[in-house]
PDB file of C-alpha atoms in Angstrom:
ATOM      1  CA  MET W   1     -14.827 -21.902 -24.199  1.00 89.00           C
ATOM      2  CA  LYS W   2     -15.257 -22.677 -27.837  1.00 94.00           C
ATOM      3  CA  LEU W   3     -17.087 -21.019 -31.414  1.00 94.00           C
ATOM      4  CA  ALA W   4     -19.779 -22.291 -33.195  1.00 93.00           C
ATOM      5  CA  GLY W   5     -20.233 -21.036 -36.651  1.00 93.00           C
ATOM      6  CA  LEU W   6     -23.617 -19.463 -36.738  1.00 91.00           C
ATOM      7  CA  LYS W   7     -23.710 -17.297 -40.170  1.00 94.00           C
ATOM      8  CA  SER W   8     -21.408 -16.223 -42.658  1.00 95.00           C
ATOM      9  CA  ILE W   9     -22.238 -13.668 -45.916  1.00 95.00           C
ATOM     10  CA  GLU W  10     -20.980 -14.452 -48.956  1.00 96.00           C
ATOM     11  CA  ASN W  11     -20.200 -11.192 -51.113  1.00 97.00           C
ATOM     12  CA  ALA W  12     -21.069  -8.885 -47.921  1.00 96.00           C
ATOM     13  CA  HIS W  13     -18.795  -6.077 -49.838  1.00 95.00           C
ATOM     14  CA  ASP W  14     -18.367  -5.992 -53.175  1.00 96.00           C
ATOM     15  CA  GLU W  15     -14.094  -6.169 -52.276  1.00 96.00           C
ATOM     16  CA  SER W  16     -11.880  -7.177 -49.719  1.00 96.00           C
ATOM     17  CA  VAL W  17     -13.355  -6.716 -46.392  1.00 97.00           C
ATOM     18  CA  TRP W  18      -9.879  -4.945 -44.242  1.00 96.00           C
ATOM     19  CA  ALA W  19     -11.924  -3.781 -41.569  1.00 96.00           C
ATOM     20  CA  ALA W  20     -14.555  -4.722 -38.662  1.00 97.00           C
ATOM     21  CA  THR W  21     -15.557  -3.709 -35.492  1.00 97.00           C
ATOM     22  CA  TRP W  22     -18.763  -3.829 -32.859  1.00 97.00           C
ATOM     23  CA  VAL W  23     -20.614  -0.411 -32.481  1.00 97.00           C
ATOM     24  CA  PRO W  24     -21.500  -0.739 -28.640  1.00 95.00           C
ATOM     25  CA  ALA W  25     -25.337  -1.151 -27.687  1.00 94.00           C
ATOM     26  CA  THR W  26     -27.627   2.037 -26.917  1.00 93.00           C
ATOM     27  CA  THR W  27     -30.888   2.120 -25.583  1.00 92.00           C
ATOM     28  CA  SER W  28     -32.605   2.227 -28.658  1.00 91.00           C
ATOM     29  CA  ARG W  29     -31.195  -0.587 -30.010  1.00 91.00           C
ATOM     30  CA  PRO W  30     -28.417  -3.582 -29.883  1.00 91.00           C
ATOM     31  CA  ALA W  31     -25.082  -3.383 -31.009  1.00 94.00           C
ATOM     32  CA  LEU W  32     -24.172  -3.793 -34.297  1.00 96.00           C
ATOM     33  CA  LEU W  33     -21.432  -4.850 -36.265  1.00 97.00           C
ATOM     34  CA  LEU W  34     -18.963  -2.380 -38.649  1.00 97.00           C
ATOM     35  CA  THR W  35     -16.983  -3.179 -41.734  1.00 97.00           C
ATOM     36  CA  GLY W  36     -15.228  -0.890 -43.891  1.00 96.00           C
ATOM     37  CA  SER W  37     -13.733  -2.584 -47.524  1.00 96.00           C
ATOM     38  CA  LEU W  38     -11.906  -2.259 -50.348  1.00 95.00           C
ATOM     39  CA  ASP W  39     -15.270  -1.247 -52.307  1.00 94.00           C
ATOM     40  CA  GLU W  40     -14.957   2.032 -50.700  1.00 94.00           C
ATOM     41  CA  THR W  41     -17.935   2.068 -48.255  1.00 95.00           C
ATOM     42  CA  VAL W  42     -18.958   0.468 -44.343  1.00 96.00           C
ATOM     43  CA  LYS W  43     -21.532  -1.488 -43.323  1.00 97.00           C
ATOM     44  CA  LEU W  44     -22.966  -2.432 -40.483  1.00 97.00           C
ATOM     45  CA  TRP W  45     -25.029  -5.582 -39.800  1.00 96.00           C
ATOM     46  CA  LYS W  46     -27.602  -6.835 -36.949  1.00 91.00           C
ATOM     47  CA  PRO W  47     -25.770  -8.889 -34.758  1.00 81.00           C
ATOM     48  CA  ASP W  48     -27.476 -11.408 -34.696  1.00 82.00           C
ATOM     49  CA  GLU W  49     -28.629 -12.531 -38.377  1.00 86.00           C
ATOM     50  CA  LEU W  50     -26.288 -10.099 -40.230  1.00 92.00           C
ATOM     51  CA  HIS W  51     -29.141  -7.971 -41.833  1.00 94.00           C
ATOM     52  CA  LEU W  52     -27.612  -4.884 -43.374  1.00 96.00           C
ATOM     53  CA  GLU W  53     -28.654  -2.013 -41.311  1.00 94.00           C
ATOM     54  CA  ARG W  54     -27.129   0.539 -44.005  1.00 93.00           C
ATOM     55  CA  THR W  55     -24.348   1.271 -46.711  1.00 94.00           C
ATOM     56  CA  ASN W  56     -22.513   4.367 -46.147  1.00 92.00           C
ATOM     57  CA  THR W  57     -20.566   6.050 -48.538  1.00 89.00           C
ATOM     58  CA  GLY W  58     -18.632   8.798 -48.199  1.00 84.00           C
ATOM     59  CA  HIS W  59     -15.104   7.675 -49.514  1.00 87.00           C
ATOM     60  CA  CYS W  60     -13.465   7.657 -52.509  1.00 87.00           C
ATOM     61  CA  LEU W  61     -10.767   4.863 -51.818  1.00 90.00           C
ATOM     62  CA  GLY W  62     -11.259   1.713 -49.997  1.00 92.00           C
ATOM     63  CA  VAL W  63     -11.860   2.043 -46.235  1.00 93.00           C
ATOM     64  CA  VAL W  64      -9.097  -0.016 -44.611  1.00 93.00           C
ATOM     65  CA  ALA W  65     -10.270   0.884 -40.789  1.00 95.00           C
ATOM     66  CA  VAL W  66     -12.902   1.455 -38.933  1.00 97.00           C
ATOM     67  CA  ALA W  67     -13.355   2.292 -34.822  1.00 97.00           C
ATOM     68  CA  ALA W  68     -16.364   3.032 -32.739  1.00 98.00           C
ATOM     69  CA  HIS W  69     -17.078   5.522 -30.100  1.00 98.00           C
ATOM     70  CA  PRO W  70     -17.962   3.544 -26.811  1.00 97.00           C
ATOM     71  CA  SER W  71     -21.192   5.849 -26.394  1.00 96.00           C
ATOM     72  CA  GLY W  72     -22.169   3.315 -29.633  1.00 96.00           C
ATOM     73  CA  ILE W  73     -23.457   6.639 -31.282  1.00 97.00           C
ATOM     74  CA  ILE W  74     -20.738   8.111 -33.330  1.00 97.00           C
ATOM     75  CA  ALA W  75     -18.292   6.321 -35.575  1.00 97.00           C
ATOM     76  CA  ALA W  76     -15.227   6.300 -37.579  1.00 96.00           C
ATOM     77  CA  SER W  77     -14.109   4.765 -41.071  1.00 95.00           C
ATOM     78  CA  ALA W  78     -10.353   5.515 -42.286  1.00 92.00           C
ATOM     79  CA  SER W  79      -9.685   5.338 -46.109  1.00 89.00           C
ATOM     80  CA  LEU W  80      -6.675   4.752 -48.690  1.00 87.00           C
ATOM     81  CA  ASP W  81      -8.388   8.333 -49.481  1.00 83.00           C
ATOM     82  CA  SER W  82      -6.069   9.905 -46.643  1.00 85.00           C
ATOM     83  CA  PHE W  83      -9.335  11.082 -44.383  1.00 90.00           C
ATOM     84  CA  VAL W  84     -10.894   9.873 -41.375  1.00 93.00           C
ATOM     85  CA  ARG W  85     -15.072  10.399 -41.847  1.00 94.00           C
ATOM     86  CA  VAL W  86     -16.546  10.770 -38.237  1.00 96.00           C
ATOM     87  CA  PHE W  87     -20.463  10.072 -38.686  1.00 96.00           C
ATOM     88  CA  ASP W  88     -23.361   9.483 -36.633  1.00 96.00           C
ATOM     89  CA  VAL W  89     -24.477   5.370 -36.452  1.00 96.00           C
ATOM     90  CA  ASP W  90     -27.996   6.029 -36.839  1.00 94.00           C
ATOM     91  CA  THR W  91     -28.082   8.567 -39.936  1.00 93.00           C
ATOM     92  CA  ASN W  92     -24.786   8.316 -41.253  1.00 92.00           C
ATOM     93  CA  ALA W  93     -24.848  12.137 -41.174  1.00 94.00           C
ATOM     94  CA  SER W  94     -21.253  13.497 -41.321  1.00 94.00           C
ATOM     95  CA  ILE W  95     -19.823  15.214 -37.978  1.00 96.00           C
ATOM     96  CA  ALA W  96     -16.364  15.706 -38.867  1.00 95.00           C
ATOM     97  CA  THR W  97     -13.898  15.308 -41.294  1.00 94.00           C
ATOM     98  CA  LEU W  98     -10.100  14.313 -40.448  1.00 93.00           C
ATOM     99  CA  GLU W  99      -7.290  15.044 -42.655  1.00 86.00           C
ATOM    100  CA  ALA W 100      -3.924  12.992 -42.654  1.00 72.00           C
ATOM    101  CA  PRO W 101      -1.709  12.583 -44.822  1.00 67.00           C
ATOM    102  CA  PRO W 102      -1.907  10.273 -48.066  1.00 58.00           C
ATOM    103  CA  SER W 103      -2.420   6.894 -46.851  1.00 57.00           C
ATOM    104  CA  GLU W 104      -1.527   7.545 -43.574  1.00 71.00           C
ATOM    105  CA  VAL W 105      -4.350   5.598 -40.910  1.00 81.00           C
ATOM    106  CA  TRP W 106      -3.944   1.936 -40.982  1.00 86.00           C
ATOM    107  CA  GLN W 107      -5.746   1.615 -37.899  1.00 93.00           C
ATOM    108  CA  MET W 108      -7.674   3.611 -35.143  1.00 95.00           C
ATOM    109  CA  GLN W 109      -9.499   3.590 -31.738  1.00 97.00           C
ATOM    110  CA  PHE W 110     -11.539   5.552 -29.429  1.00 98.00           C
ATOM    111  CA  ASP W 111     -10.132   5.790 -25.857  1.00 97.00           C
ATOM    112  CA  PRO W 112     -12.578   4.153 -23.060  1.00 97.00           C
ATOM    113  CA  LYS W 113     -14.005   6.914 -22.379  1.00 97.00           C
ATOM    114  CA  GLY W 114     -14.312   8.426 -25.388  1.00 97.00           C
ATOM    115  CA  THR W 115     -12.865  11.644 -24.937  1.00 97.00           C
ATOM    116  CA  THR W 116      -9.928  10.900 -27.882  1.00 97.00           C
ATOM    117  CA  LEU W 117      -9.280   9.208 -31.200  1.00 97.00           C
ATOM    118  CA  ALA W 118      -6.045   7.776 -31.369  1.00 96.00           C
ATOM    119  CA  VAL W 119      -5.018   7.129 -35.293  1.00 94.00           C
ATOM    120  CA  ALA W 120      -1.834   5.414 -36.080  1.00 91.00           C
ATOM    121  CA  GLY W 121      -0.373   7.414 -38.731  1.00 78.00           C
ATOM    122  CA  GLY W 122       1.383   5.369 -41.242  1.00 71.00           C
ATOM    123  CA  GLY W 123       4.725   6.887 -42.139  1.00 77.00           C
ATOM    124  CA  SER W 124       4.989   9.536 -40.567  1.00 78.00           C
ATOM    125  CA  ALA W 125       5.564   7.536 -37.946  1.00 85.00           C
ATOM    126  CA  SER W 126       3.238   8.893 -34.885  1.00 89.00           C
ATOM    127  CA  VAL W 127       0.337   8.256 -33.894  1.00 93.00           C
ATOM    128  CA  LYS W 128      -2.158  11.246 -33.955  1.00 93.00           C
ATOM    129  CA  LEU W 129      -4.656  12.200 -30.903  1.00 95.00           C
ATOM    130  CA  TRP W 130      -7.499  13.730 -32.068  1.00 96.00           C
ATOM    131  CA  ASP W 131     -10.211  15.716 -29.443  1.00 97.00           C
ATOM    132  CA  THR W 132     -13.813  14.208 -29.741  1.00 97.00           C
ATOM    133  CA  ALA W 133     -15.727  17.399 -28.742  1.00 97.00           C
ATOM    134  CA  THR W 134     -13.915  19.254 -30.658  1.00 97.00           C
ATOM    135  CA  TRP W 135     -12.140  17.604 -33.520  1.00 96.00           C
ATOM    136  CA  LYS W 136      -8.912  19.374 -32.941  1.00 95.00           C
ATOM    137  CA  LEU W 137      -5.138  17.492 -33.094  1.00 93.00           C
ATOM    138  CA  ILE W 138      -3.963  17.703 -29.397  1.00 94.00           C
ATOM    139  CA  ALA W 139      -1.305  15.663 -29.565  1.00 93.00           C
ATOM    140  CA  SER W 140       0.913  13.754 -31.873  1.00 92.00           C
ATOM    141  CA  LEU W 141       3.115  10.946 -30.196  1.00 94.00           C
ATOM    142  CA  SER W 142       6.891   9.944 -32.645  1.00 92.00           C
ATOM    143  CA  VAL W 143       7.486   6.499 -32.496  1.00 90.00           C
ATOM    144  CA  PRO W 144      11.324   6.859 -31.353  1.00 87.00           C
ATOM    145  CA  ARG W 145      14.538   4.588 -32.725  1.00 76.00           C
ATOM    146  CA  PRO W 146      14.774   1.589 -30.827  1.00 68.00           C
ATOM    147  CA  GLU W 147      18.240   1.438 -29.231  1.00 65.00           C
ATOM    148  CA  GLY W 148      21.602   0.032 -31.011  1.00 58.00           C
ATOM    149  CA  PRO W 149      22.714   0.621 -34.324  1.00 52.00           C
ATOM    150  CA  LYS W 150      20.764  -1.511 -36.810  1.00 52.00           C
ATOM    151  CA  PRO W 151      21.831  -1.189 -40.852  1.00 46.00           C
ATOM    152  CA  SER W 152      18.464  -0.893 -41.914  1.00 49.00           C
ATOM    153  CA  ASP W 153      17.676   2.446 -39.534  1.00 48.00           C
ATOM    154  CA  LYS W 154      18.442   4.382 -42.592  1.00 47.00           C
ATOM    155  CA  ASN W 155      15.258   3.114 -43.966  1.00 50.00           C
ATOM    156  CA  SER W 156      12.356   5.254 -42.238  1.00 49.00           C
ATOM    157  CA  SER W 157       9.728   2.749 -43.578  1.00 53.00           C
ATOM    158  CA  LYS W 158      10.804   0.751 -41.155  1.00 58.00           C
ATOM    159  CA  LYS W 159       9.376   2.753 -38.521  1.00 74.00           C
ATOM    160  CA  PHE W 160       5.521   3.085 -40.792  1.00 89.00           C
ATOM    161  CA  VAL W 161       2.735   2.876 -38.208  1.00 91.00           C
ATOM    162  CA  LEU W 162       0.319   0.060 -39.029  1.00 92.00           C
ATOM    163  CA  SER W 163      -2.049  -1.020 -35.205  1.00 95.00           C
ATOM    164  CA  VAL W 164      -2.841   0.951 -32.368  1.00 97.00           C
ATOM    165  CA  SER W 165      -4.485  -0.059 -29.104  1.00 98.00           C
ATOM    166  CA  TRP W 166      -5.349   1.393 -25.759  1.00 98.00           C
ATOM    167  CA  SER W 167      -5.223  -0.356 -22.207  1.00 97.00           C
ATOM    168  CA  PRO W 168      -8.527  -0.464 -20.776  1.00 96.00           C
ATOM    169  CA  ASP W 169      -7.648   2.796 -17.963  1.00 96.00           C
ATOM    170  CA  GLY W 170      -7.183   4.772 -20.922  1.00 96.00           C
ATOM    171  CA  ARG W 171      -3.115   5.718 -19.883  1.00 97.00           C
ATOM    172  CA  ARG W 172      -1.462   4.036 -21.985  1.00 97.00           C
ATOM    173  CA  LEU W 173      -1.000   3.866 -25.762  1.00 98.00           C
ATOM    174  CA  ALA W 174       0.734   0.648 -27.670  1.00 97.00           C
ATOM    175  CA  CYS W 175       1.275   0.545 -31.137  1.00 96.00           C
ATOM    176  CA  GLY W 176       3.132  -1.492 -33.727  1.00 96.00           C
ATOM    177  CA  SER W 177       5.393  -0.337 -36.289  1.00 94.00           C
ATOM    178  CA  MET W 178       6.590  -2.105 -39.903  1.00 93.00           C
ATOM    179  CA  ASP W 179       9.895  -3.444 -38.323  1.00 92.00           C
ATOM    180  CA  GLY W 180       7.844  -5.152 -35.151  1.00 95.00           C
ATOM    181  CA  THR W 181       8.727  -3.128 -32.715  1.00 95.00           C
ATOM    182  CA  ILE W 182       6.010  -2.062 -30.268  1.00 96.00           C
ATOM    183  CA  SER W 183       6.137   1.429 -28.430  1.00 96.00           C
ATOM    184  CA  VAL W 184       4.099   2.089 -25.182  1.00 97.00           C
ATOM    185  CA  PHE W 185       3.660   5.558 -24.346  1.00 97.00           C
ATOM    186  CA  ASP W 186       1.843   7.572 -21.136  1.00 97.00           C
ATOM    187  CA  VAL W 187      -1.277   9.623 -23.227  1.00 96.00           C
ATOM    188  CA  ALA W 188      -1.706  12.355 -19.970  1.00 95.00           C
ATOM    189  CA  ARG W 189       2.329  13.298 -20.519  1.00 95.00           C
ATOM    190  CA  ALA W 190       2.128  12.752 -24.122  1.00 94.00           C
ATOM    191  CA  LYS W 191       5.597  10.392 -23.655  1.00 95.00           C
ATOM    192  CA  PHE W 192       7.447   7.220 -25.026  1.00 96.00           C
ATOM    193  CA  LEU W 193       8.090   4.801 -22.159  1.00 97.00           C
ATOM    194  CA  HIS W 194       9.546   2.016 -23.638  1.00 96.00           C
ATOM    195  CA  HIS W 195       9.951  -0.370 -26.574  1.00 96.00           C
ATOM    196  CA  LEU W 196       8.125  -3.907 -26.498  1.00 96.00           C
ATOM    197  CA  GLU W 197      10.871  -6.604 -28.397  1.00 93.00           C
ATOM    198  CA  GLY W 198      10.320 -10.001 -29.749  1.00 95.00           C
ATOM    199  CA  HIS W 199       8.850  -9.399 -33.064  1.00 96.00           C
ATOM    200  CA  PHE W 200      10.799  -9.401 -36.565  1.00 92.00           C
ATOM    201  CA  MET W 201       8.138  -8.513 -38.823  1.00 96.00           C
ATOM    202  CA  PRO W 202       5.345  -6.132 -39.410  1.00 95.00           C
ATOM    203  CA  VAL W 203       3.052  -5.846 -35.879  1.00 97.00           C
ATOM    204  CA  ARG W 204      -0.676  -5.678 -37.948  1.00 96.00           C
ATOM    205  CA  SER W 205      -2.725  -5.888 -34.815  1.00 97.00           C
ATOM    206  CA  LEU W 206      -2.734  -5.082 -30.958  1.00 98.00           C
ATOM    207  CA  VAL W 207      -5.095  -5.712 -28.072  1.00 98.00           C
ATOM    208  CA  TYR W 208      -4.836  -4.669 -24.418  1.00 98.00           C
ATOM    209  CA  SER W 209      -6.667  -7.409 -22.104  1.00 97.00           C
ATOM    210  CA  PRO W 210      -9.995  -5.952 -20.792  1.00 96.00           C
ATOM    211  CA  ILE W 211      -9.185  -6.990 -17.369  1.00 94.00           C
ATOM    212  CA  ASP W 212      -5.751  -6.291 -16.798  1.00 95.00           C
ATOM    213  CA  PRO W 213      -4.358  -2.507 -18.256  1.00 95.00           C
ATOM    214  CA  ARG W 214      -1.044  -4.345 -18.195  1.00 96.00           C
ATOM    215  CA  VAL W 215      -1.435  -7.112 -20.466  1.00 98.00           C
ATOM    216  CA  LEU W 216      -0.777  -6.876 -23.867  1.00 98.00           C
ATOM    217  CA  PHE W 217      -1.523  -9.139 -27.067  1.00 98.00           C
ATOM    218  CA  SER W 218       0.732  -8.591 -30.304  1.00 98.00           C
ATOM    219  CA  ALA W 219       0.016 -10.306 -34.310  1.00 98.00           C
ATOM    220  CA  SER W 220       2.705 -10.222 -36.558  1.00 97.00           C
ATOM    221  CA  ASP W 221       3.693 -11.109 -39.725  1.00 97.00           C
ATOM    222  CA  ASP W 222       6.149 -13.748 -37.892  1.00 97.00           C
ATOM    223  CA  ALA W 223       3.271 -15.841 -37.884  1.00 97.00           C
ATOM    224  CA  HIS W 224       3.108 -15.458 -33.885  1.00 97.00           C
ATOM    225  CA  VAL W 225       1.432 -14.312 -31.237  1.00 98.00           C
ATOM    226  CA  HIS W 226       2.664 -12.267 -28.822  1.00 98.00           C
ATOM    227  CA  MET W 227       1.576 -11.365 -24.940  1.00 98.00           C
ATOM    228  CA  TYR W 228       3.750  -8.928 -23.118  1.00 98.00           C
ATOM    229  CA  ASP W 229       3.774  -7.268 -19.853  1.00 97.00           C
ATOM    230  CA  ALA W 230       3.397  -3.753 -21.665  1.00 96.00           C
ATOM    231  CA  GLU W 231       4.889  -1.922 -18.038  1.00 95.00           C
ATOM    232  CA  GLY W 232       7.815  -4.492 -16.709  1.00 92.00           C
ATOM    233  CA  LYS W 233       8.682  -4.087 -20.849  1.00 93.00           C
ATOM    234  CA  SER W 234       8.676  -8.168 -20.995  1.00 95.00           C
ATOM    235  CA  MET W 235       7.469 -10.783 -23.164  1.00 96.00           C
ATOM    236  CA  ILE W 236       4.874 -12.951 -20.866  1.00 96.00           C
ATOM    237  CA  THR W 237       4.817 -16.012 -23.632  1.00 96.00           C
ATOM    238  CA  ALA W 238       4.942 -16.294 -27.699  1.00 96.00           C
ATOM    239  CA  MET W 239       2.422 -18.481 -28.327  1.00 96.00           C
ATOM    240  CA  SER W 240       2.323 -19.970 -32.652  1.00 94.00           C
ATOM    241  CA  GLY W 241       0.105 -22.240 -34.560  1.00 93.00           C
ATOM    242  CA  HIS W 242      -0.963 -19.929 -37.715  1.00 95.00           C
ATOM    243  CA  ALA W 243       0.915 -21.043 -41.187  1.00 96.00           C
ATOM    244  CA  GLY W 244       0.777 -17.667 -41.895  1.00 97.00           C
ATOM    245  CA  TRP W 245       1.127 -13.871 -41.397  1.00 97.00           C
ATOM    246  CA  VAL W 246      -1.245 -13.044 -38.227  1.00 97.00           C
ATOM    247  CA  LEU W 247      -2.846  -9.675 -39.459  1.00 97.00           C
ATOM    248  CA  SER W 248      -5.487  -9.323 -36.351  1.00 98.00           C
ATOM    249  CA  VAL W 249      -5.796  -9.961 -32.646  1.00 98.00           C
ATOM    250  CA  ASP W 250      -8.785  -9.590 -29.999  1.00 98.00           C
ATOM    251  CA  ALA W 251      -9.567 -10.233 -27.045  1.00 97.00           C
ATOM    252  CA  SER W 252     -13.222 -11.682 -25.448  1.00 96.00           C
ATOM    253  CA  PRO W 253     -14.670  -9.264 -22.889  1.00 95.00           C
ATOM    254  CA  ASP W 254     -14.450 -12.117 -19.770  1.00 93.00           C
ATOM    255  CA  GLY W 255     -10.308 -11.834 -20.935  1.00 94.00           C
ATOM    256  CA  SER W 256     -10.112 -16.101 -21.122  1.00 95.00           C
ATOM    257  CA  ALA W 257      -8.833 -16.205 -25.266  1.00 97.00           C
ATOM    258  CA  ILE W 258      -7.908 -14.198 -27.619  1.00 98.00           C
ATOM    259  CA  ALA W 259      -8.884 -14.745 -31.251  1.00 98.00           C
ATOM    260  CA  THR W 260      -6.400 -14.273 -33.831  1.00 98.00           C
ATOM    261  CA  GLY W 261      -6.833 -14.159 -37.985  1.00 97.00           C
ATOM    262  CA  SER W 262      -4.497 -14.624 -40.167  1.00 97.00           C
ATOM    263  CA  SER W 263      -3.357 -15.266 -44.201  1.00 97.00           C
ATOM    264  CA  ASP W 264      -3.573 -18.968 -43.980  1.00 97.00           C
ATOM    265  CA  ARG W 265      -7.183 -18.575 -43.884  1.00 97.00           C
ATOM    266  CA  THR W 266      -8.197 -19.235 -40.380  1.00 97.00           C
ATOM    267  CA  VAL W 267      -9.376 -18.151 -37.268  1.00 97.00           C
ATOM    268  CA  ARG W 268      -7.911 -19.288 -34.313  1.00 97.00           C
ATOM    269  CA  LEU W 269      -9.387 -19.192 -30.753  1.00 97.00           C
ATOM    270  CA  TRP W 270      -6.462 -19.123 -27.659  1.00 98.00           C
ATOM    271  CA  ASP W 271      -6.910 -20.343 -24.321  1.00 96.00           C
ATOM    272  CA  LEU W 272      -4.930 -17.953 -22.182  1.00 96.00           C
ATOM    273  CA  ASN W 273      -4.705 -20.504 -19.255  1.00 94.00           C
ATOM    274  CA  MET W 274      -3.219 -23.290 -21.344  1.00 94.00           C
ATOM    275  CA  ARG W 275      -1.438 -20.389 -24.030  1.00 94.00           C
ATOM    276  CA  ALA W 276      -2.146 -22.401 -26.868  1.00 94.00           C
ATOM    277  CA  ALA W 277      -4.611 -22.786 -29.286  1.00 95.00           C
ATOM    278  CA  VAL W 278      -7.960 -24.837 -28.775  1.00 96.00           C
ATOM    279  CA  GLN W 279      -9.502 -24.138 -31.964  1.00 96.00           C
ATOM    280  CA  THR W 280      -9.230 -23.538 -35.700  1.00 96.00           C
ATOM    281  CA  MET W 281     -11.925 -22.146 -37.715  1.00 97.00           C
ATOM    282  CA  SER W 282     -11.370 -22.085 -41.600  1.00 96.00           C
ATOM    283  CA  ASN W 283     -15.221 -20.466 -42.609  1.00 93.00           C
ATOM    284  CA  HIS W 284     -12.734 -18.275 -44.947  1.00 96.00           C
ATOM    285  CA  ALA W 285     -11.442 -19.067 -48.892  1.00 96.00           C
ATOM    286  CA  ASP W 286      -8.621 -16.466 -48.192  1.00 97.00           C
ATOM    287  CA  GLN W 287      -6.919 -14.411 -45.643  1.00 97.00           C
ATOM    288  CA  VAL W 288      -8.468 -13.315 -42.534  1.00 97.00           C
ATOM    289  CA  TRP W 289      -7.784  -9.537 -42.032  1.00 97.00           C
ATOM    290  CA  GLY W 290     -10.099  -8.855 -38.900  1.00 97.00           C
ATOM    291  CA  VAL W 291     -11.623 -10.403 -35.854  1.00 98.00           C
ATOM    292  CA  ALA W 292     -13.606  -8.421 -33.634  1.00 97.00           C
ATOM    293  CA  PHE W 293     -15.457  -9.988 -30.267  1.00 96.00           C
ATOM    294  CA  ARG W 294     -18.904  -7.895 -29.217  1.00 94.00           C
ATOM    295  CA  PRO W 295     -18.478  -5.800 -26.554  1.00 91.00           C
ATOM    296  CA  PRO W 296     -21.135  -6.547 -22.889  1.00 85.00           C
ATOM    297  CA  GLY W 297     -24.113  -4.976 -22.725  1.00 78.00           C
ATOM    298  CA  GLY W 298     -27.330  -4.286 -24.568  1.00 70.00           C
ATOM    299  CA  THR W 299     -30.801  -5.545 -23.342  1.00 70.00           C
ATOM    300  CA  GLY W 300     -31.443  -9.130 -23.581  1.00 67.00           C
ATOM    301  CA  VAL W 301     -27.470  -9.961 -24.346  1.00 70.00           C
ATOM    302  CA  ARG W 302     -26.710 -13.413 -23.101  1.00 70.00           C
ATOM    303  CA  ALA W 303     -24.089 -15.185 -25.832  1.00 79.00           C
ATOM    304  CA  GLY W 304     -20.924 -14.095 -26.670  1.00 91.00           C
ATOM    305  CA  ARG W 305     -20.092 -13.103 -30.547  1.00 94.00           C
ATOM    306  CA  LEU W 306     -17.490 -13.240 -32.351  1.00 96.00           C
ATOM    307  CA  ALA W 307     -17.197 -12.094 -36.357  1.00 97.00           C
ATOM    308  CA  SER W 308     -14.378 -12.678 -38.889  1.00 97.00           C
ATOM    309  CA  VAL W 309     -13.991 -10.285 -42.314  1.00 97.00           C
ATOM    310  CA  SER W 310     -11.993 -11.852 -45.121  1.00 97.00           C
ATOM    311  CA  ASP W 311     -10.002 -10.914 -48.554  1.00 96.00           C
ATOM    312  CA  ASP W 312     -12.841 -13.056 -49.744  1.00 97.00           C
ATOM    313  CA  LYS W 313     -15.229 -10.223 -49.568  1.00 96.00           C
ATOM    314  CA  SER W 314     -17.566 -12.671 -46.807  1.00 97.00           C
ATOM    315  CA  ILE W 315     -17.900 -11.522 -43.142  1.00 97.00           C
ATOM    316  CA  SER W 316     -18.612 -14.814 -40.299  1.00 97.00           C
ATOM    317  CA  LEU W 317     -20.441 -14.719 -37.526  1.00 96.00           C
ATOM    318  CA  TYR W 318     -19.655 -16.999 -33.988  1.00 95.00           C
ATOM    319  CA  ASP W 319     -21.404 -17.787 -31.268  1.00 93.00           C
ATOM    320  CA  TYR W 320     -18.721 -17.655 -28.059  1.00 93.00           C
ATOM    321  CA  SER W 321     -19.881 -19.477 -25.144  1.00 89.00           C
TER     322      SER W 321
END
């Protein structure tokens, strides 16, 4: 497996680009890359040339998270203005506006069936679940404190929720917090199951393996990437190589690799059989806030793609083979 740089767009946005995800292909168009920036805009890009398809406005502060529905028809963007905007990908028509308390949303993700949007609720120490048929709030999953007395427990900001990920079967939801703990929930019962431990600094990004609903990957400010058995509550391995915070992680569609972005300005590709970084890409001049593999599907799509976005306002696209 390897990455080859395909294209980079400098000044893709007017400010730092903090969020990126792929909108799946539909019958009428290929997958699109969706990016969100502190310049208050969301942009949609064609997948191979990074041609700008559309710029969406509607937020009055920086966009910190984006999510795409598995149908490819709708997407959501969350901003520091404390609103989540749900919109039609092809027309930019607003579908719903979800209110969150100030600066509450740091990450969000639609479940694999597309029936629920999970929103990492920042300082509320919870994950909010929204029904995508009615856009009503259906559950709030509160993150409990880890067991054991810790002097820092007086400080509730430690439970600030930064990241969220659905298991590929939609049965589990994991969220990462400022204090380094990862909480796993049984979604159907809206029940907290257990914590995964090992990080002691913020967990900014999580992703489940697309081929094994037990395996979860985490990216933390402690410069490590962890691989967990999320059901067995155990860490499988800890991988290191970055020289700074690991800000984002994503898993390749075939489940054989993960990619990470870091404050050390690099993107790394990790071979999961070797459990080691096999390649480092240095396209960016500032910290890399997002990495995202293109989902499989769409007519005539043979090649894998990985995108990365950065504080340097640029987007890079790589061939993954």
